[in-house]
Coordinates of C-alpha atoms in Angstrom, one line a residue:
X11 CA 8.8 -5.6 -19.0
X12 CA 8.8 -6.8 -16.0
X13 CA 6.2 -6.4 -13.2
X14 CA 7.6 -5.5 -9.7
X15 CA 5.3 -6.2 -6.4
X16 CA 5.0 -4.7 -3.0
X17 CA 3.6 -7.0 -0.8
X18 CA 1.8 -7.1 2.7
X19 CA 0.6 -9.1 5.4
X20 CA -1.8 -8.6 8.2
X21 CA -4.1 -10.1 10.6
X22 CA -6.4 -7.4 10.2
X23 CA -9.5 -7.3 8.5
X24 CA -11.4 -3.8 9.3
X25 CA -9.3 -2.1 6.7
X26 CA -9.9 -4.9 3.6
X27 CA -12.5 -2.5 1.6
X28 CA -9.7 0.8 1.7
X29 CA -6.6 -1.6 0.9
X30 CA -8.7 -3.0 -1.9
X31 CA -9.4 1.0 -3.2
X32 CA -5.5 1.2 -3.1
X33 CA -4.4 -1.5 -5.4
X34 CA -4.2 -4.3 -3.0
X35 CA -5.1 -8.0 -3.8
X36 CA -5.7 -10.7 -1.6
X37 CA -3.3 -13.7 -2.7
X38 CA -3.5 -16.0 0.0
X39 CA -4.9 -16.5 3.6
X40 CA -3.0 -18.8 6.0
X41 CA -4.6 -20.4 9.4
X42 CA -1.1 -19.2 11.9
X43 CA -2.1 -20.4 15.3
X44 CA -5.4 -20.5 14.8
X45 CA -5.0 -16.8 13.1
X46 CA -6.1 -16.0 9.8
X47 CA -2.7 -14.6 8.4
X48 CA -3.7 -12.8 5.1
X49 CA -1.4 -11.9 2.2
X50 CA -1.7 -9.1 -0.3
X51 CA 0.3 -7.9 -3.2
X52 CA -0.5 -5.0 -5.7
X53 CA 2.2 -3.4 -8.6
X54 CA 5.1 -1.7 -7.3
X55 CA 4.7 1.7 -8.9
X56 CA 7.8 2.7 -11.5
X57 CA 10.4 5.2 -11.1
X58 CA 8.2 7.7 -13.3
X59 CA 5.3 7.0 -11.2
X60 CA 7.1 7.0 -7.6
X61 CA 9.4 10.3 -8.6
X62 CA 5.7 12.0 -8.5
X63 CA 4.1 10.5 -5.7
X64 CA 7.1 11.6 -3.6
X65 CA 7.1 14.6 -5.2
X66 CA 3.2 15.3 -3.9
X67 CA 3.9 14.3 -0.7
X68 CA 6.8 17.0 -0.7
X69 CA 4.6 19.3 -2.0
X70 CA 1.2 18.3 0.6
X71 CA 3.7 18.5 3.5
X72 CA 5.0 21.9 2.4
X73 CA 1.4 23.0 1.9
X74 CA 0.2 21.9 5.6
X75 CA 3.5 23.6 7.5
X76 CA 2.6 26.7 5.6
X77 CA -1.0 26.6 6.2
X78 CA -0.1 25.8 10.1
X79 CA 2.4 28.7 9.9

């Protein structure tokens, strides 16, 4: 099986703690005009996995507008 990635980049690094908490890892850090450019990658999430994620998001969206209603 093979492993697909999702990757990132950012110059940020407030949010490293919560990225870390979702699955991120830092690969590589890059000095781009005297910037620290960091790079992150974690596992893309399968077709099973994705169908539900989208499907909660449906589902929290739907819940919100109805609560707002």
């Amino acid at each position: 099986m093979t492993i697909r990635w999702q990757y990132r980049t950012t110059t940020e690094t407030q949010r490293l703690d919560e990225w870390g908490e979702q699955g991120w890892e830092l690969v590589s850090v890059v000095i781009v005009d005297g910037r620290e450019k960091l790079y992150f990658k974690k596992p893309a999430p399968s077709i099973r996995e994705q169908i539900t994620l989208e499907q909660r998001s449906q589902v929290i969206g739907e819940t919100r507008e109805d609560s707002e209603a």
